[in-house]
Amino acid sequence: MHSKSYNSYRHINLVKIYVVYNYGQYNHLIHRTLRDLGIETKLIDNTTPIEELKDLDGIVLGGGPSLDRIGNCEEYVKELDIPILGVCLGHQLIAKVFGGGVGKGSVGGYAEVNVRIVEDDEIFEGLPKELKVWASHADEVKKLPENLKVLAESDVCEVEALKHKSKPIYGVQWHPEVYHTEKGVDFYKNFIEICKR
């Protein structure tokens, strides 16, 4: 009984997930969502030395305007042995790091998109198979490398969500942290559960 109580306390209060600021307008919302879920979190510059991230339970690579301004994010993806979630630009960055291709989408600007979950995964635990989400497709993942797999798709994009085949590395094209996205808080709760393991 004591052990269970201690573990619950640790999971709620001592899970540490930092949000990497990539100059996107919603990065602060990701940070606030995690904070409101009781997580120890910080919004950090994408030039933060990797040595300062070694004791984390997970990181979120925030969105942003350009893959030319990602600081040390490639190093984080390659070197950190912790769960990683990429949101929008962060999602595209993960694909690029592992050898995938990113290009202009057929539709640009922010809009509501219906995404379909095409492969079950713990990141979507308890979520419906179809979700209305808020996303920009100005840029998107066009080609997936062999070590990543598609978890969700839509009528406007074949790679709305991805996962590394052997590591807890995830990416979503949409923004779970905004009000317009269905079940966004539940999605972040699932990522937190993954970070506890």
mmCIF file of C-alpha atoms in Angstrom:
data_model
loop_
_atom_site.group_PDB
_atom_site.id
_atom_site.type_symbol
_atom_site.label_atom_id
_atom_site.label_comp_id
_atom_site.label_asym_id
_atom_site.label_seq_id
_atom_site.Cartn_x
_atom_site.Cartn_y
_atom_site.Cartn_z
ATOM 1 C CA MET A 1 0.000 0.000 0.000
ATOM 2 C CA HIS A 2 2.761 2.416 0.947
ATOM 3 C CA SER A 3 4.612 1.622 -2.292
ATOM 4 C CA LYS A 4 1.563 2.336 -4.448
ATOM 5 C CA SER A 5 0.946 5.621 -2.658
ATOM 6 C CA TYR A 6 4.586 6.666 -3.135
ATOM 7 C CA ASN A 7 4.489 5.784 -6.839
ATOM 8 C CA SER A 8 1.314 7.801 -7.338
ATOM 9 C CA TYR A 9 2.937 10.785 -5.627
ATOM 10 C CA ARG A 10 6.032 10.461 -7.785
ATOM 11 C CA HIS A 11 4.063 10.234 -11.003
ATOM 12 C CA ILE A 12 1.906 13.247 -10.292
ATOM 13 C CA ASN A 13 4.482 15.559 -8.765
ATOM 14 C CA LEU A 14 7.893 14.520 -9.977
ATOM 15 C CA VAL A 15 7.374 13.787 -13.659
ATOM 16 C CA LYS A 16 9.487 16.350 -15.502
ATOM 17 C CA ILE A 17 8.646 17.206 -19.116
ATOM 18 C CA TYR A 18 10.145 20.281 -20.774
ATOM 19 C CA VAL A 19 8.719 22.072 -23.816
ATOM 20 C CA VAL A 20 11.248 23.184 -26.439
ATOM 21 C CA TYR A 21 10.416 26.635 -27.755
ATOM 22 C CA ASN A 22 10.696 26.695 -31.562
ATOM 23 C CA TYR A 23 9.157 30.174 -31.957
ATOM 24 C CA GLY A 24 5.623 28.880 -32.536
ATOM 25 C CA GLN A 25 2.563 30.765 -31.324
ATOM 26 C CA TYR A 26 1.200 27.788 -29.347
ATOM 27 C CA ASN A 27 4.382 26.712 -27.503
ATOM 28 C CA HIS A 28 3.243 28.580 -24.375
ATOM 29 C CA LEU A 29 -0.084 26.734 -24.493
ATOM 30 C CA ILE A 30 1.700 23.356 -24.498
ATOM 31 C CA HIS A 31 3.634 24.455 -21.424
ATOM 32 C CA ARG A 32 0.466 25.647 -19.688
ATOM 33 C CA THR A 33 -1.402 22.423 -20.512
ATOM 34 C CA LEU A 34 1.342 20.295 -18.933
ATOM 35 C CA ARG A 35 1.581 22.603 -15.918
ATOM 36 C CA ASP A 36 -2.193 22.421 -15.394
ATOM 37 C CA LEU A 37 -1.917 18.612 -15.463
ATOM 38 C CA GLY A 38 0.457 18.768 -12.485
ATOM 39 C CA ILE A 39 3.688 18.166 -14.374
ATOM 40 C CA GLU A 40 6.999 19.814 -13.532
ATOM 41 C CA THR A 41 7.613 21.691 -16.759
ATOM 42 C CA LYS A 42 9.556 24.571 -18.290
ATOM 43 C CA LEU A 43 9.546 26.302 -21.637
ATOM 44 C CA ILE A 44 13.170 26.187 -22.785
ATOM 45 C CA ASP A 45 15.132 27.671 -25.670
ATOM 46 C CA ASN A 46 15.925 25.266 -28.508
ATOM 47 C CA THR A 47 19.598 26.131 -28.009
ATOM 48 C CA THR A 48 19.626 24.639 -24.484
ATOM 49 C CA PRO A 49 22.645 22.290 -24.160
ATOM 50 C CA ILE A 50 21.597 18.641 -24.270
ATOM 51 C CA GLU A 51 23.428 17.992 -20.987
ATOM 52 C CA GLU A 52 20.760 20.032 -19.190
ATOM 53 C CA LEU A 53 18.020 17.683 -20.434
ATOM 54 C CA LYS A 54 19.470 14.344 -19.313
ATOM 55 C CA ASP A 55 17.346 14.040 -16.138
ATOM 56 C CA LEU A 56 14.008 14.682 -17.845
ATOM 57 C CA ASP A 57 11.187 12.154 -18.204
ATOM 58 C CA GLY A 58 10.224 13.540 -21.626
ATOM 59 C CA ILE A 59 10.293 16.541 -23.944
ATOM 60 C CA VAL A 60 7.851 18.173 -26.337
ATOM 61 C CA LEU A 61 9.270 19.795 -29.458
ATOM 62 C CA GLY A 62 6.986 22.759 -30.064
ATOM 63 C CA GLY A 63 5.826 24.147 -33.378
ATOM 64 C CA GLY A 64 7.421 27.019 -35.230
ATOM 65 C CA PRO A 65 7.842 28.781 -38.535
ATOM 66 C CA SER A 66 10.886 27.079 -40.023
ATOM 67 C CA LEU A 67 13.116 24.004 -39.987
ATOM 68 C CA ASP A 68 15.999 26.474 -40.355
ATOM 69 C CA ARG A 69 15.531 27.700 -36.765
ATOM 70 C CA ILE A 70 15.517 24.488 -34.747
ATOM 71 C CA GLY A 71 18.646 25.028 -32.659
ATOM 72 C CA ASN A 72 19.742 21.766 -31.009
ATOM 73 C CA CYS A 73 16.493 19.871 -31.693
ATOM 74 C CA GLU A 74 18.085 17.379 -34.089
ATOM 75 C CA GLU A 75 20.586 16.478 -31.387
ATOM 76 C CA TYR A 76 17.768 16.030 -28.856
ATOM 77 C CA VAL A 77 15.968 13.582 -31.147
ATOM 78 C CA LYS A 78 19.112 11.616 -31.954
ATOM 79 C CA GLU A 79 20.722 11.526 -28.513
ATOM 80 C CA LEU A 80 18.088 11.689 -25.759
ATOM 81 C CA ASP A 81 16.854 8.331 -24.504
ATOM 82 C CA ILE A 82 13.475 9.621 -23.268
ATOM 83 C CA PRO A 83 9.979 9.920 -24.763
ATOM 84 C CA ILE A 84 9.734 12.744 -27.300
ATOM 85 C CA LEU A 85 6.615 14.339 -28.774
ATOM 86 C CA GLY A 86 6.884 16.602 -31.800
ATOM 87 C CA VAL A 87 4.026 19.013 -32.496
ATOM 88 C CA CYS A 88 3.607 20.487 -36.017
ATOM 89 C CA LEU A 89 7.167 21.654 -36.838
ATOM 90 C CA GLY A 90 8.435 19.221 -34.181
ATOM 91 C CA HIS A 91 6.608 16.405 -35.988
ATOM 92 C CA GLN A 92 8.213 17.365 -39.307
ATOM 93 C CA LEU A 93 11.612 17.641 -37.637
ATOM 94 C CA ILE A 94 11.392 14.073 -36.318
ATOM 95 C CA ALA A 95 10.628 12.774 -39.813
ATOM 96 C CA LYS A 96 13.540 14.754 -41.253
ATOM 97 C CA VAL A 97 16.022 13.558 -38.588
ATOM 98 C CA PHE A 98 15.302 9.933 -39.466
ATOM 99 C CA GLY A 99 15.603 10.504 -43.220
ATOM 100 C CA GLY A 100 12.073 11.466 -44.224
ATOM 101 C CA GLY A 101 10.927 14.280 -46.489
ATOM 102 C CA VAL A 102 9.053 17.489 -45.648
ATOM 103 C CA GLY A 103 7.390 19.767 -48.202
ATOM 104 C CA LYS A 104 4.551 22.193 -48.849
ATOM 105 C CA GLY A 105 1.062 20.932 -48.162
ATOM 106 C CA SER A 106 -1.793 21.115 -50.631
ATOM 107 C CA VAL A 107 -3.719 23.303 -48.178
ATOM 108 C CA GLY A 108 -2.084 26.004 -46.072
ATOM 109 C CA GLY A 109 -3.041 28.017 -43.018
ATOM 110 C CA TYR A 110 -4.810 26.890 -39.880
ATOM 111 C CA ALA A 111 -8.070 25.002 -40.258
ATOM 112 C CA GLU A 112 -10.159 22.279 -38.682
ATOM 113 C CA VAL A 113 -9.161 18.871 -40.021
ATOM 114 C CA ASN A 114 -10.737 15.458 -39.462
ATOM 115 C CA VAL A 115 -8.021 12.919 -38.700
ATOM 116 C CA ARG A 116 -8.394 9.156 -38.644
ATOM 117 C CA ILE A 117 -6.324 6.971 -36.337
ATOM 118 C CA VAL A 118 -5.116 4.118 -38.545
ATOM 119 C CA GLU A 119 -3.010 2.215 -36.010
ATOM 120 C CA ASP A 120 -3.759 1.655 -32.340
ATOM 121 C CA ASP A 121 -1.146 3.022 -29.970
ATOM 122 C CA GLU A 122 -0.964 4.019 -26.299
ATOM 123 C CA ILE A 123 -0.663 7.697 -27.287
ATOM 124 C CA PHE A 124 -4.312 7.439 -28.484
ATOM 125 C CA GLU A 125 -5.546 5.300 -25.573
ATOM 126 C CA GLY A 126 -9.230 6.018 -24.893
ATOM 127 C CA LEU A 127 -9.559 8.453 -27.814
ATOM 128 C CA PRO A 128 -12.086 7.996 -30.643
ATOM 129 C CA LYS A 129 -10.888 6.704 -34.009
ATOM 130 C CA GLU A 130 -11.726 10.037 -35.639
ATOM 131 C CA LEU A 131 -10.893 13.449 -34.217
ATOM 132 C CA LYS A 132 -11.541 17.037 -35.213
ATOM 133 C CA VAL A 133 -8.231 18.850 -34.789
ATOM 134 C CA TRP A 134 -6.689 22.265 -35.422
ATOM 135 C CA ALA A 135 -3.756 22.132 -37.813
ATOM 136 C CA SER A 136 -1.724 24.011 -40.372
ATOM 137 C CA HIS A 137 -0.581 22.147 -43.479
ATOM 138 C CA ALA A 138 1.613 24.869 -44.940
ATOM 139 C CA ASP A 139 4.347 22.234 -44.519
ATOM 140 C CA GLU A 140 3.891 18.535 -43.826
ATOM 141 C CA VAL A 141 5.646 15.191 -43.872
ATOM 142 C CA LYS A 142 5.691 13.995 -47.479
ATOM 143 C CA LYS A 143 7.865 10.899 -47.169
ATOM 144 C CA LEU A 144 8.210 8.605 -44.180
ATOM 145 C CA PRO A 145 11.524 6.825 -43.519
ATOM 146 C CA GLU A 146 11.586 3.089 -42.808
ATOM 147 C CA ASN A 147 12.013 3.373 -39.041
ATOM 148 C CA LEU A 148 8.863 5.489 -38.594
ATOM 149 C CA LYS A 149 5.248 4.449 -39.056
ATOM 150 C CA VAL A 150 1.985 6.298 -39.673
ATOM 151 C CA LEU A 151 -0.498 6.405 -36.783
ATOM 152 C CA ALA A 152 -3.075 8.835 -38.236
ATOM 153 C CA GLU A 153 -4.056 10.317 -41.597
ATOM 154 C CA SER A 154 -6.581 12.727 -43.092
ATOM 155 C CA ASP A 155 -8.010 13.604 -46.492
ATOM 156 C CA VAL A 156 -5.437 16.399 -46.829
ATOM 157 C CA CYS A 157 -2.336 14.658 -45.429
ATOM 158 C CA GLU A 158 -1.174 11.035 -45.360
ATOM 159 C CA VAL A 159 1.036 11.505 -42.261
ATOM 160 C CA GLU A 160 -0.966 13.325 -39.581
ATOM 161 C CA ALA A 161 0.708 11.350 -36.776
ATOM 162 C CA LEU A 162 3.794 9.161 -36.658
ATOM 163 C CA LYS A 163 5.806 7.010 -34.275
ATOM 164 C CA HIS A 164 9.285 5.527 -34.263
ATOM 165 C CA LYS A 165 9.030 1.747 -34.589
ATOM 166 C CA SER A 166 11.225 0.954 -31.586
ATOM 167 C CA LYS A 167 11.495 4.163 -29.519
ATOM 168 C CA PRO A 168 8.876 6.286 -27.688
ATOM 169 C CA ILE A 169 9.185 9.090 -30.237
ATOM 170 C CA TYR A 170 5.935 10.548 -31.569
ATOM 171 C CA GLY A 171 4.857 13.342 -33.880
ATOM 172 C CA VAL A 172 1.505 14.971 -34.672
ATOM 173 C CA GLN A 173 0.847 17.518 -37.399
ATOM 174 C CA TRP A 174 -1.930 19.117 -35.365
ATOM 175 C CA HIS A 175 -2.006 21.102 -32.112
ATOM 176 C CA PRO A 176 -3.507 19.064 -29.234
ATOM 177 C CA GLU A 177 -3.062 22.013 -26.837
ATOM 178 C CA VAL A 178 -5.599 24.342 -28.482
ATOM 179 C CA TYR A 179 -9.285 24.598 -27.636
ATOM 180 C CA HIS A 180 -10.339 23.681 -31.208
ATOM 181 C CA THR A 181 -8.798 20.177 -30.990
ATOM 182 C CA GLU A 182 -10.983 17.388 -29.600
ATOM 183 C CA LYS A 183 -9.510 15.349 -26.711
ATOM 184 C CA GLY A 184 -6.277 17.345 -26.739
ATOM 185 C CA VAL A 185 -5.867 17.243 -22.953
ATOM 186 C CA ASP A 186 -6.463 13.473 -22.995
ATOM 187 C CA PHE A 187 -3.795 13.144 -25.661
ATOM 188 C CA TYR A 188 -1.272 14.955 -23.430
ATOM 189 C CA LYS A 189 -2.338 12.788 -20.469
ATOM 190 C CA ASN A 190 -1.448 9.732 -22.561
ATOM 191 C CA PHE A 191 1.958 11.197 -23.376
ATOM 192 C CA ILE A 192 2.518 11.831 -19.655
ATOM 193 C CA GLU A 193 1.702 8.176 -18.939
ATOM 194 C CA ILE A 194 4.296 7.133 -21.522
ATOM 195 C CA CYS A 195 6.854 9.412 -19.818
ATOM 196 C CA LYS A 196 6.209 7.768 -16.435
ATOM 197 C CA ARG A 197 7.472 4.390 -17.594
#
